[in-house]
Coordinates of C-alpha atoms in Angstrom, one line a residue:
Chain A
M1028 CA -52.6 79.5 -162.1
E1029 CA -54.4 77.4 -159.7
R1030 CA -52.1 75.9 -157.1
E1031 CA -52.5 72.3 -156.1
W1032 CA -50.9 73.0 -152.7
R1033 CA -53.3 73.7 -149.9
P1034 CA -52.6 75.9 -146.9
V1035 CA -52.4 74.1 -143.6
V1036 CA -55.0 76.3 -142.0
P1037 CA -57.9 77.4 -144.3
H1038 CA -57.6 81.0 -145.4
R1039 CA -60.9 82.0 -143.7
L1040 CA -59.7 80.6 -140.4
A1041 CA -56.3 82.2 -140.9
R1042 CA -58.0 85.6 -141.4
R1043 CA -59.8 85.2 -138.0
L1044 CA -56.7 83.9 -136.2
G1045 CA -54.3 86.1 -138.1
A1046 CA -51.9 84.8 -140.7
R1047 CA -48.5 84.0 -139.1
L1048 CA -45.2 83.2 -140.5
R1049 CA -42.3 82.8 -138.1
V1050 CA -38.8 81.4 -138.6
R1051 CA -38.0 79.2 -135.5
A1052 CA -34.6 77.9 -136.4
V1053 CA -31.9 78.0 -139.1
D1054 CA -29.0 75.5 -138.9
L1055 CA -27.0 73.1 -141.1
D1056 CA -30.1 70.8 -141.4
G1057 CA -32.3 73.5 -142.8
L1058 CA -35.0 75.8 -141.6
E1059 CA -37.9 75.4 -139.2
L1060 CA -41.0 77.6 -139.6
T1061 CA -44.4 78.2 -138.1
V1062 CA -46.9 78.8 -140.9
R1063 CA -50.5 79.8 -140.7
G1064 CA -52.5 81.4 -143.6
P1065 CA -51.9 81.4 -147.3
D1066 CA -48.7 80.1 -149.0
R1067 CA -46.1 82.7 -149.6
V1068 CA -42.6 82.8 -151.1
V1069 CA -39.7 83.9 -149.0
D1070 CA -36.1 84.7 -149.9
V1071 CA -33.1 83.5 -148.0
L1072 CA -30.2 85.9 -147.9
F1073 CA -26.6 85.2 -146.9
D1074 CA -24.6 88.3 -145.9
G1075 CA -27.2 90.4 -147.6
R1076 CA -27.4 88.5 -150.9
R1077 CA -30.3 86.4 -152.0
I1078 CA -29.3 82.8 -152.6
W1079 CA -32.5 80.8 -152.5
S1080 CA -36.3 81.3 -152.5
F1081 CA -39.0 78.8 -151.5
W1082 CA -42.7 78.6 -150.9
V1083 CA -43.4 78.2 -147.2
V1084 CA -46.1 75.5 -147.6
R1085 CA -45.5 74.0 -151.0
D1086 CA -41.7 73.4 -150.5
T1087 CA -41.8 72.4 -146.8
H1088 CA -42.8 69.3 -144.8
G1089 CA -45.4 69.5 -142.0
Q1090 CA -44.0 68.5 -138.6
F1091 CA -46.7 68.9 -135.9
G1092 CA -49.2 71.8 -135.3
L1093 CA -48.2 74.7 -137.5
R1094 CA -44.5 73.7 -137.7
R1095 CA -42.9 73.0 -141.0
R1096 CA -39.3 72.1 -142.0
V1097 CA -37.3 72.4 -145.1
A1098 CA -33.9 71.1 -145.8
W1099 CA -31.3 73.1 -147.7
P1100 CA -31.3 72.2 -151.4
D1101 CA -28.5 69.6 -152.0
R1102 CA -26.6 71.9 -154.2
M1103 CA -26.3 74.5 -151.4
L1104 CA -24.8 72.1 -148.9
R1105 CA -21.2 72.1 -150.0
F1106 CA -21.2 75.9 -149.6
L1107 CA -22.4 75.9 -146.0
D1108 CA -19.0 76.0 -144.4
G1109 CA -18.3 78.8 -141.9
R1110 CA -20.6 81.7 -140.7
S1111 CA -23.0 84.0 -142.3
R1112 CA -25.6 86.6 -141.5
V1113 CA -28.8 84.9 -142.6
E1114 CA -31.9 86.8 -143.3
I1115 CA -35.3 85.4 -144.3
V1116 CA -37.5 88.0 -146.1
E1117 CA -41.0 87.7 -147.5
H1118 CA -40.5 88.2 -151.2
V1119 CA -43.6 90.3 -152.0
T1120 CA -43.9 92.5 -148.9
G1121 CA -40.2 92.7 -148.0
V1122 CA -41.0 91.9 -144.3
R1123 CA -37.9 90.6 -142.6
L1124 CA -38.8 87.4 -140.7
F1125 CA -35.4 86.5 -139.4
E1126 CA -32.0 88.0 -139.1
R1127 CA -29.2 86.3 -137.2
E1128 CA -25.5 85.4 -137.5
V1129 CA -25.5 81.6 -138.0
A1130 CA -22.4 79.3 -137.6
F1131 CA -22.9 76.4 -140.0
T1132 CA -19.5 74.9 -139.1
D1133 CA -16.7 75.9 -136.8
A1134 CA -14.6 77.1 -139.7
D1135 CA -13.4 80.7 -139.3
R1136 CA -14.7 82.0 -142.7
R1137 CA -17.7 83.6 -144.2
V1138 CA -20.0 81.3 -146.2
A1139 CA -19.3 82.3 -149.9
F1140 CA -21.5 81.3 -152.8
R1141 CA -19.1 81.7 -155.7
N1142 CA -18.4 79.6 -158.8
P1143 CA -14.9 78.5 -159.8
R1144 CA -14.4 81.8 -161.7
G1145 CA -15.1 83.7 -158.5
L1146 CA -18.4 85.1 -159.6
E1147 CA -21.2 85.4 -157.1
I1148 CA -23.9 82.8 -157.8
S1149 CA -27.4 82.0 -156.5
L1150 CA -30.0 79.4 -157.2
D1151 CA -32.3 80.2 -160.1
K1152 CA -35.9 79.0 -160.4
S1153 CA -34.8 75.7 -162.0
G1154 CA -32.7 75.0 -158.9
R1155 CA -29.3 75.5 -160.6
F1156 CA -26.5 77.8 -159.4
S1157 CA -25.7 80.6 -161.8
P1158 CA -24.6 84.2 -161.7
T1159 CA -27.7 86.3 -161.2
F1160 CA -28.4 89.8 -162.4
S1161 CA -28.9 91.4 -159.0
G1162 CA -26.5 94.2 -158.3
R1163 CA -24.6 93.7 -161.5
G1164 CA -25.5 96.8 -163.5
D1165 CA -22.6 96.4 -165.9
Q1166 CA -23.7 92.8 -166.5
V1167 CA -27.3 93.8 -167.2
A1168 CA -26.0 96.3 -169.8
S1169 CA -23.8 93.7 -171.5
L1170 CA -26.7 91.2 -171.5
L1171 CA -29.0 93.8 -173.0
D1172 CA -26.3 94.6 -175.6
A1173 CA -26.2 90.9 -176.5
M1174 CA -30.0 90.7 -176.7
E1175 CA -30.0 93.7 -179.1
E1176 CA -27.3 92.1 -181.2
V1177 CA -29.2 88.8 -181.5
V1178 CA -32.5 90.6 -182.1
A1179 CA -30.8 92.6 -184.9
A1180 CA -29.3 89.5 -186.5
L1181 CA -32.7 87.8 -186.4
A1182 CA -34.3 90.9 -188.0
E1183 CA -32.0 90.5 -190.9
L1184 CA -33.2 87.0 -191.3
G1185 CA -36.8 88.3 -191.4
V1186 CA -37.7 87.2 -187.8
T1187 CA -38.9 89.6 -185.1
A1188 CA -37.8 88.3 -181.7
F1189 CA -39.4 89.6 -178.5
P1190 CA -38.6 88.9 -174.9
A1191 CA -40.4 85.8 -173.6
W1192 CA -40.8 83.9 -170.3
G1193 CA -39.1 85.5 -167.4
T1194 CA -37.6 88.2 -169.5
L1195 CA -41.0 89.4 -170.7
L1196 CA -42.2 89.1 -167.1
G1197 CA -39.4 91.4 -165.9
A1198 CA -40.0 93.8 -168.7
V1199 CA -43.8 94.1 -168.1
R1200 CA -43.7 94.0 -164.3
E1201 CA -40.5 95.8 -163.5
Q1202 CA -39.3 97.3 -166.7
G1203 CA -36.1 95.4 -166.0
L1204 CA -34.6 91.9 -165.7
L1205 CA -35.7 89.8 -162.8
G1206 CA -32.9 89.6 -160.2
H1207 CA -33.3 85.9 -159.5
D1208 CA -33.3 84.9 -163.2
S1209 CA -30.0 83.9 -164.8
D1210 CA -30.5 84.1 -168.5
A1211 CA -32.6 85.9 -171.0
D1212 CA -35.3 84.4 -173.2
L1213 CA -36.5 85.5 -176.6
A1214 CA -39.3 84.1 -178.8
Y1215 CA -40.5 84.7 -182.3
L1216 CA -43.8 83.9 -184.0
S1217 CA -43.1 81.3 -186.7
S1218 CA -44.6 81.9 -190.1
Y1219 CA -45.5 78.2 -190.2
Q1220 CA -48.3 76.2 -188.6
V1221 CA -47.0 72.7 -188.8
P1222 CA -44.4 71.4 -186.4
V1223 CA -42.1 69.9 -189.2
D1224 CA -41.9 73.4 -190.8
V1225 CA -41.4 75.1 -187.4
A1226 CA -38.4 72.8 -186.7
R1227 CA -36.9 73.5 -190.2
E1228 CA -37.2 77.2 -189.7
S1229 CA -35.5 76.8 -186.3
F1230 CA -32.7 74.9 -188.0
R1231 CA -32.4 77.6 -190.6
L1232 CA -32.1 80.4 -187.9
Q1233 CA -29.4 78.4 -186.0
R1234 CA -27.5 77.9 -189.2
A1235 CA -27.6 81.5 -190.1
L1236 CA -26.6 82.7 -186.6
N1237 CA -23.7 80.2 -186.6
A1238 CA -22.6 81.7 -189.9
R1239 CA -22.6 85.1 -188.3
G1240 CA -20.2 83.9 -185.7
F1241 CA -22.6 83.1 -182.8
S1242 CA -22.0 80.0 -180.9
T1243 CA -25.2 78.0 -180.4
Y1244 CA -26.5 74.9 -178.6
R1245 CA -29.7 73.2 -179.6
Y1246 CA -32.2 72.0 -176.9
S1247 CA -34.9 70.7 -179.2
G1248 CA -36.4 71.0 -182.6
A1249 CA -37.9 74.4 -181.6
A1250 CA -35.5 76.0 -179.2
F1251 CA -31.8 76.7 -179.1
R1252 CA -29.4 78.7 -177.0
I1253 CA -27.2 81.5 -178.3
Q1254 CA -24.0 81.7 -176.2
V1255 CA -22.9 85.2 -175.3
T1256 CA -19.6 85.9 -173.5
E1257 CA -19.8 88.9 -171.3
S1258 CA -17.2 91.4 -170.3
D1259 CA -16.2 89.5 -167.2
G1260 CA -15.7 86.3 -169.1
A1261 CA -19.0 84.8 -167.8
T1262 CA -20.9 83.0 -170.5
R1263 CA -24.6 83.6 -170.6
G1264 CA -27.3 82.1 -172.7
L1265 CA -30.0 83.8 -174.7
D1266 CA -32.6 81.1 -175.3
L1267 CA -34.6 81.4 -178.6
F1268 CA -38.0 79.7 -178.6
A1269 CA -40.3 79.2 -181.5
A1270 CA -44.0 80.1 -181.1
F1271 CA -46.6 79.1 -183.6
F1272 CA -50.3 79.0 -184.2
D1273 CA -52.1 75.7 -185.0
H1274 CA -55.4 77.2 -186.0
D1275 CA -56.5 79.2 -182.9
R1276 CA -54.2 77.5 -180.5
L1277 CA -50.8 79.1 -179.7
Y1278 CA -47.8 77.0 -178.8
V1279 CA -44.7 78.5 -177.3
M1280 CA -41.8 76.1 -176.8
G1281 CA -41.5 74.7 -174.2
E1282 CA -44.6 75.1 -171.9
V1283 CA -47.5 76.9 -173.6
G1284 CA -50.3 75.5 -175.6
A1285 CA -53.4 77.6 -175.2
D1286 CA -56.4 79.0 -177.1
Y1287 CA -55.2 82.4 -178.1
R1288 CA -56.3 85.3 -180.3
R1289 CA -54.0 86.4 -183.0
E1290 CA -54.6 90.1 -182.1
W1291 CA -53.2 89.4 -178.6
L1292 CA -49.8 88.8 -180.3
W1293 CA -49.9 90.6 -183.6
P1294 CA -49.2 93.4 -184.6
L1295 CA -46.3 93.6 -182.1
S1296 CA -46.0 96.5 -179.6
T1297 CA -43.0 97.4 -177.5
C1298 CA -41.7 96.9 -174.0
R1299 CA -38.8 98.4 -172.0
I1300 CA -36.0 96.7 -170.2
A1301 CA -34.0 99.3 -168.3
D1302 CA -33.2 101.9 -170.9
R1303 CA -33.8 99.7 -173.9
E1304 CA -36.8 99.1 -176.1
F1305 CA -37.7 95.6 -177.4
A1306 CA -40.6 94.3 -179.4
A1307 CA -43.4 92.7 -177.4
P1308 CA -46.7 90.9 -178.1
A1309 CA -49.6 93.2 -178.7
R1310 CA -51.0 92.3 -175.3
P1311 CA -48.1 90.9 -173.3
E1312 CA -50.2 90.3 -170.2
K1313 CA -52.1 87.6 -172.2
L1314 CA -48.9 85.8 -173.0
L1315 CA -47.8 86.0 -169.4
E1316 CA -51.1 84.6 -168.3
A1317 CA -50.7 81.7 -170.7
S1318 CA -47.1 81.3 -169.5
Y1319 CA -47.5 81.7 -165.7
G1320 CA -51.2 81.7 -165.0
L1321 CA -53.3 84.5 -163.5
G1322 CA -50.9 85.0 -160.6
W1323 CA -48.1 86.3 -162.9
R1324 CA -48.3 89.8 -161.3
V1325 CA -47.2 88.5 -158.0
P1326 CA -43.4 87.9 -157.9
D1327 CA -42.4 84.2 -157.4
P1328 CA -38.7 83.4 -157.7
A1329 CA -39.5 79.8 -156.8
F1330 CA -42.1 79.3 -159.5
K1331 CA -42.8 75.8 -160.8
F1332 CA -44.6 75.2 -164.1
T1333 CA -47.8 73.2 -164.0
T1334 CA -48.1 72.6 -167.7
P1335 CA -51.1 70.6 -168.8
R1336 CA -50.1 67.0 -169.7
D1337 CA -51.5 67.1 -173.2
V1338 CA -49.3 70.2 -174.0
T1339 CA -46.2 68.5 -172.6
R1340 CA -47.0 65.3 -174.6
R1341 CA -47.4 67.3 -177.8
L1342 CA -44.2 69.4 -177.4
D1343 CA -42.3 66.3 -176.3
A1344 CA -43.3 64.3 -179.4
W1345 CA -43.0 67.1 -181.9
F1346 CA -39.7 68.6 -180.9
R1347 CA -37.9 66.9 -178.0
G1348 CA -35.5 64.0 -177.7
T1349 CA -32.5 65.5 -179.5
A1350 CA -30.3 65.8 -176.5
P1351 CA -31.6 63.4 -173.8
H1352 CA -29.6 63.3 -170.5
R1353 CA -27.1 66.0 -171.9
A1354 CA -27.7 68.3 -168.9
D1355 CA -27.1 65.4 -166.5
W1356 CA -23.8 64.6 -168.3
E1357 CA -22.7 68.2 -168.3
R1358 CA -23.2 68.2 -164.5
A1359 CA -21.5 64.8 -164.1
L1360 CA -18.5 65.8 -166.2
A1361 CA -18.2 69.3 -164.7
G1362 CA -15.6 68.3 -162.1
R1363 CA -11.9 68.2 -162.6
P1364 CA -11.0 65.2 -164.8
R1365 CA -8.7 62.5 -163.4
L1366 CA -6.7 61.5 -166.4
R1367 CA -3.8 59.8 -164.6
T1368 CA -5.8 56.9 -163.1
G1369 CA -4.8 54.7 -166.0
P1370 CA -6.8 53.4 -169.0
S1371 CA -9.8 51.1 -168.8
A1372 CA -9.4 47.4 -169.5
L1373 CA -11.1 47.9 -172.9
A1374 CA -8.6 50.6 -173.8
R1375 CA -5.7 48.3 -173.1
L1376 CA -7.4 45.5 -175.1
V1377 CA -7.9 47.7 -178.1
H1378 CA -4.3 48.9 -177.9
S1379 CA -3.0 45.4 -177.8
E1380 CA -5.2 44.0 -180.6
V1381 CA -5.3 46.9 -183.0
P1382 CA -2.2 47.5 -185.2
A1383 CA -0.2 50.8 -184.8
G1384 CA -1.3 53.4 -187.3
V1385 CA -5.0 52.6 -186.9
T1386 CA -6.9 55.7 -185.7
V1387 CA -9.2 55.2 -182.7
L1388 CA -12.6 56.9 -182.8
D1389 CA -13.6 57.1 -179.1
I1390 CA -17.3 57.7 -179.1
G1391 CA -18.6 59.1 -175.8
V1392 CA -15.1 60.3 -174.9
G1393 CA -16.2 62.0 -171.6
H1394 CA -13.2 63.4 -169.7
G1395 CA -11.0 61.6 -172.2
R1396 CA -9.1 59.3 -169.8
D1397 CA -8.8 56.5 -172.4
A1398 CA -8.4 58.9 -175.4
W1399 CA -5.5 60.7 -173.6
W1400 CA -3.8 57.3 -172.8
W1401 CA -4.1 56.1 -176.4
A1402 CA -2.7 59.4 -177.7
R1403 CA 0.2 59.1 -175.2
Q1404 CA 1.0 55.7 -176.8
G1405 CA 1.4 57.6 -180.0
R1406 CA -2.0 56.5 -181.5
A1407 CA -4.1 59.0 -183.4
V1408 CA -7.4 59.5 -181.6
I1409 CA -10.6 61.3 -182.4
G1410 CA -12.7 61.8 -179.3
Y1411 CA -16.4 62.3 -179.9
D1412 CA -19.0 63.5 -177.4
Y1413 CA -22.1 65.7 -177.2
V1414 CA -20.4 67.4 -174.2
P1415 CA -17.1 67.8 -176.0
R1416 CA -15.7 70.5 -173.6
A1417 CA -15.5 67.8 -170.9
A1418 CA -12.4 66.5 -172.6
A1419 CA -10.8 70.0 -173.0
T1420 CA -8.2 69.3 -170.3
A1421 CA -7.2 66.0 -172.0
L1422 CA -7.0 67.8 -175.3
Q1423 CA -4.8 70.6 -173.9
Q1424 CA -2.4 68.2 -172.2
A1425 CA -2.2 66.1 -175.4
E1426 CA -1.5 69.2 -177.5
E1427 CA 1.2 70.4 -175.1
A1428 CA 2.9 67.1 -175.3
G1429 CA 2.4 66.8 -179.1
H1430 CA 0.1 63.7 -178.8
P1431 CA -2.3 63.2 -181.7
L1432 CA -5.7 63.8 -180.0
T1433 CA -8.6 65.6 -181.7
L1434 CA -12.0 66.4 -180.3
R1435 CA -15.2 66.6 -182.4
S1436 CA -18.8 67.1 -181.6
L1437 CA -21.2 64.2 -182.2
N1438 CA -24.8 64.0 -180.9
L1439 CA -26.0 60.4 -181.4
T1440 CA -29.6 61.4 -180.7
E1441 CA -29.6 64.0 -183.5
L1442 CA -29.8 62.4 -186.9
R1443 CA -28.3 65.5 -188.6
S1444 CA -25.2 65.3 -186.4
V1445 CA -24.8 61.5 -187.1
L1446 CA -25.1 61.9 -190.9
G1447 CA -23.0 65.1 -191.1
E1448 CA -20.2 63.7 -189.0
G1449 CA -20.6 60.3 -190.7
A1450 CA -20.1 62.0 -194.1
W1451 CA -17.0 63.7 -192.8
I1452 CA -15.3 60.7 -191.3
S1453 CA -16.2 58.4 -194.2
R1454 CA -14.0 60.6 -196.4
R1455 CA -10.9 60.6 -194.2
P1456 CA -8.2 58.3 -195.4
G1457 CA -6.5 55.5 -193.3
P1458 CA -7.7 52.6 -191.2
R1459 CA -9.7 53.1 -188.0
V1460 CA -11.4 51.4 -185.2
V1461 CA -14.6 52.5 -183.3
V1462 CA -14.7 52.2 -179.5
A1463 CA -17.9 52.7 -177.5
R1464 CA -17.3 52.1 -173.9
H1465 CA -20.5 52.3 -171.8
L1466 CA -22.1 54.3 -174.5
L1467 CA -24.8 52.0 -175.7
D1468 CA -26.1 51.5 -172.2
A1469 CA -26.1 55.3 -171.6
T1470 CA -28.0 56.5 -174.6
T1471 CA -31.5 56.0 -175.9
A1472 CA -32.8 53.4 -178.4
T1473 CA -32.4 56.1 -181.1
G1474 CA -28.9 56.7 -179.9
R1475 CA -28.0 53.0 -180.2
D1476 CA -29.5 52.8 -183.7
H1477 CA -27.5 55.9 -184.7
L1478 CA -24.3 54.6 -183.2
A1479 CA -24.6 51.5 -185.4
R1480 CA -25.3 53.8 -188.4
F1481 CA -22.3 56.0 -187.5
A1482 CA -20.0 52.9 -187.2
S1483 CA -21.2 51.6 -190.6
M1484 CA -20.3 55.0 -192.1
A1485 CA -17.0 55.3 -190.3
L1486 CA -16.0 51.8 -191.2
R1487 CA -17.2 51.7 -194.7
R1488 CA -13.8 50.7 -195.9
G1489 CA -13.5 48.0 -193.2
G1490 CA -12.6 48.0 -189.5
R1491 CA -13.8 47.0 -186.1
L1492 CA -16.1 48.2 -183.4
Y1493 CA -15.4 47.5 -179.7
A1494 CA -18.2 48.0 -177.3
D1495 CA -18.5 47.5 -173.6
F1496 CA -22.0 47.9 -172.0
A1497 CA -23.8 46.9 -168.8
L1498 CA -26.0 43.9 -168.8
E1499 CA -27.8 44.9 -165.7
T1500 CA -29.2 48.3 -164.8
P1501 CA -26.9 49.8 -162.1
T1502 CA -28.5 51.6 -159.2
D1503 CA -26.1 54.5 -158.8
A1504 CA -25.0 55.5 -162.3
A1505 CA -25.1 58.9 -163.8
G1506 CA -27.6 59.7 -166.5
S1507 CA -29.9 56.9 -167.4
R1508 CA -27.7 54.0 -167.7
A1509 CA -29.8 50.9 -168.4
G1510 CA -28.7 47.3 -168.8
L1511 CA -29.0 45.9 -172.3
D1512 CA -29.6 42.5 -173.9
A1513 CA -26.4 41.4 -175.7
D1514 CA -28.3 39.6 -178.5
E1515 CA -30.4 42.7 -179.2
V1516 CA -27.2 44.8 -179.6
A1517 CA -25.7 42.1 -181.8
S1518 CA -28.8 42.1 -184.1
L1519 CA -28.8 45.9 -184.3
L1520 CA -25.2 45.9 -185.5
E1521 CA -25.9 43.2 -188.0
E1522 CA -28.8 45.2 -189.4
H1523 CA -26.3 47.9 -190.1
G1524 CA -24.0 45.6 -192.0
G1525 CA -21.7 44.6 -189.1
R1526 CA -20.6 41.0 -188.4
V1527 CA -20.3 40.2 -184.7
L1528 CA -16.9 38.5 -184.0
S1529 CA -17.3 37.9 -180.3
T1530 CA -19.4 38.6 -177.2
A1531 CA -18.2 37.9 -173.7
T1532 CA -19.2 38.8 -170.2
V1533 CA -16.5 40.5 -168.3
A1534 CA -16.0 42.1 -164.9
D1535 CA -15.2 45.8 -165.4
G1536 CA -13.3 47.4 -162.5
D1537 CA -15.3 50.6 -162.9
T1538 CA -18.8 49.2 -163.1
A1539 CA -20.8 47.1 -160.7
G1540 CA -22.5 44.1 -162.3
P1541 CA -21.7 42.1 -165.4
V1542 CA -20.5 43.9 -168.5
A1543 CA -20.8 42.6 -172.1
R1544 CA -17.8 43.1 -174.3
L1545 CA -18.6 42.9 -178.0
T1546 CA -16.5 43.2 -181.1
A1547 CA -18.0 43.5 -184.6
E1548 CA -16.4 44.0 -188.0
W1549 CA -17.4 45.8 -191.1
R1550 CA -15.6 44.6 -194.3
Chain B
M1376 CA -76.8 46.0 -175.0
N1377 CA -73.2 45.4 -174.3
P1378 CA -72.8 41.9 -172.7
M1379 CA -69.4 42.7 -171.3
P1380 CA -69.3 43.5 -167.5
S1381 CA -68.6 47.2 -167.0
S1382 CA -65.2 46.7 -165.1
R1383 CA -63.9 44.7 -168.1
R1384 CA -65.2 47.3 -170.5
V1385 CA -63.4 50.1 -168.6
R1386 CA -60.2 48.1 -168.6
D1387 CA -60.5 47.5 -172.3
L1388 CA -61.2 51.1 -173.0
E1389 CA -58.2 52.1 -170.8
E1390 CA -56.0 49.8 -172.8
R1391 CA -57.4 51.3 -176.1
V1392 CA -56.7 54.8 -174.9
A1393 CA -53.1 54.0 -173.9
Q1394 CA -52.6 52.4 -177.4
L1395 CA -54.1 55.4 -179.1
E1396 CA -51.9 57.8 -177.1
S1397 CA -48.8 55.9 -178.1
E1398 CA -49.9 55.7 -181.7
I1399 CA -50.5 59.5 -181.7
A1400 CA -47.0 60.0 -180.2
E1401 CA -45.5 57.9 -182.9
L1402 CA -47.1 60.0 -185.6
R1403 CA -46.1 63.3 -183.9
R1404 CA -42.5 62.1 -183.7
H1405 CA -42.4 62.0 -187.5
H1406 CA -42.4 65.8 -187.6
L1407 CA -38.9 66.1 -186.2
R1408 CA -37.6 63.2 -188.2
V1409 CA -38.9 64.6 -191.4
A1410 CA -37.5 68.0 -190.6
E1411 CA -34.1 66.5 -190.0
L1412 CA -34.2 64.4 -193.2
A1413 CA -35.3 67.4 -195.3
D1414 CA -32.5 69.4 -193.8
V1415 CA -29.9 66.7 -194.5
M1416 CA -31.3 66.4 -198.1
T1417 CA -31.1 70.1 -198.9
E1418 CA -28.0 71.1 -196.9
L1419 CA -25.8 68.0 -197.1
V1420 CA -26.9 65.5 -199.8
L1421 CA -27.4 68.0 -202.6
P1422 CA -24.0 69.7 -202.1
L1423 CA -22.3 66.2 -202.0
A1424 CA -23.5 65.8 -205.6
D1425 CA -20.8 68.3 -206.6
R1426 CA -17.8 66.7 -208.4
D1427 CA -15.2 69.0 -207.0
P1428 CA -13.8 67.2 -203.9
D1429 CA -12.8 70.5 -202.2
R1430 CA -16.3 71.9 -202.5
V1431 CA -17.7 68.6 -201.1
E1432 CA -15.3 68.9 -198.1
R1433 CA -16.3 72.5 -197.6
A1434 CA -20.0 71.6 -197.8
I1435 CA -19.6 68.9 -195.1
A1436 CA -17.6 71.2 -192.9
A1437 CA -20.2 73.9 -193.3
F1438 CA -23.1 71.5 -192.5
N1439 CA -21.4 70.2 -189.4
A1440 CA -20.6 73.8 -188.2
S1441 CA -24.2 74.8 -188.7
L1442 CA -25.7 72.4 -186.1

């Protein structure tokens, strides 16, 4: 793949002067290098273990002359406490450019990159910390077991899955798994040619795998993750991507759209990963070329996709938008929940206005601070979220104390989830109230429309909706929070059969800027 | 001969391209919508036509568990 980043010194000149790559300094601020010649990828090792990789030109900033600087990735900073033996190694040649004991702080400890479960982690190519395969032979075996299990289950459904993306790359280039990768990818060639059918087939496969006891997680209309729990308790994902031909163009979710010959894919051949055999495209190198460009043979743990815009636009419109901002919310909600900080003002209002015995449906429950509080007041609460595990602590505490809190999954940006859960809740007996605190301003226009639909289904036999939302776009909020027009929200609810009882502007202790508080009623 | 000055024509064409792009995106988005609706129809609405309430409950639970 042609790179858009140019070397500081033209290659021809560098050949005459001699290519040079020197590490000048490593400290808490980052690394300083001298770079001449072509761009290269280097690995950064802490106490002998690779944590991060970067391109010496692409990912650094020029200072003066040949000097370049790069700061540590933000996510690494919190780990840089104490000392470590830091090595900088050229990834392809293995040449060691730097090796020194570095004290990042005065603390008398070794820098340790471990997750809360104590597992060793490193940055993968998407810049996230995750347990990596390197040096974990038993883990490699259990991941390969999981791959075989999923491949077998798919074969029973008439689908031949083969390693794709980094997993295919590892198989072809190293007959193994890439050490810097953190998950395994599978793809299958859809028997359909039209996106609507490709999406329906993907739904069918997910449904069938769920019925076989796999836990899954949908990314888009053409890709979902199959969660596999390994022997050490770590959860790893096998991502399953649809590939399909539109005439002579092959699309592979989520980055490939290229002119492609059928005989390059079909009939399938085989590839090896460690001691296992998997199916592979007839000419895997052609798929790798379409996935990673002509440079795929050269290892690049810091690879960045440069997908053509028209391909991204097609895949976005055909398949994406079913879980916007979910990854951001998973990160934002990953920390320890603070339940005992007291309820929100809206939670108190709802509790004071709504008679006892009315169930609260808390949509966008998050950590469950309000839900837990209502449940402690003896109110039945159903907490809904598309990141439901964030409220697991609240649920556990409520269950231990015998408080009536339930968690259910609801994805407002996936129509099937809204209609399925709407059908379920509409059949539950008893009065209820729907609460959406800072939800309308956190989701998309589709999500807002679906919230109104869900409320109309949940409150079919009558009941109220309470909603707080920001009127101005805050500058520091998580996700994509955007200020809304209160009149537009009111019209939306009325389109779905609601009657707006009141709208007011309030100051919310948790949110900067004015907040609208709206109540609507279905009768 | 087009009497419009070329800068204005370029601007008009740029606007037209942007409109066409958004119209195409609108059409493409129907694929997923139709897929979802077809799925809801076959997997949720049809089972709801059953008169046995227990079977309806089971069908809803199975649909929600399949997402």
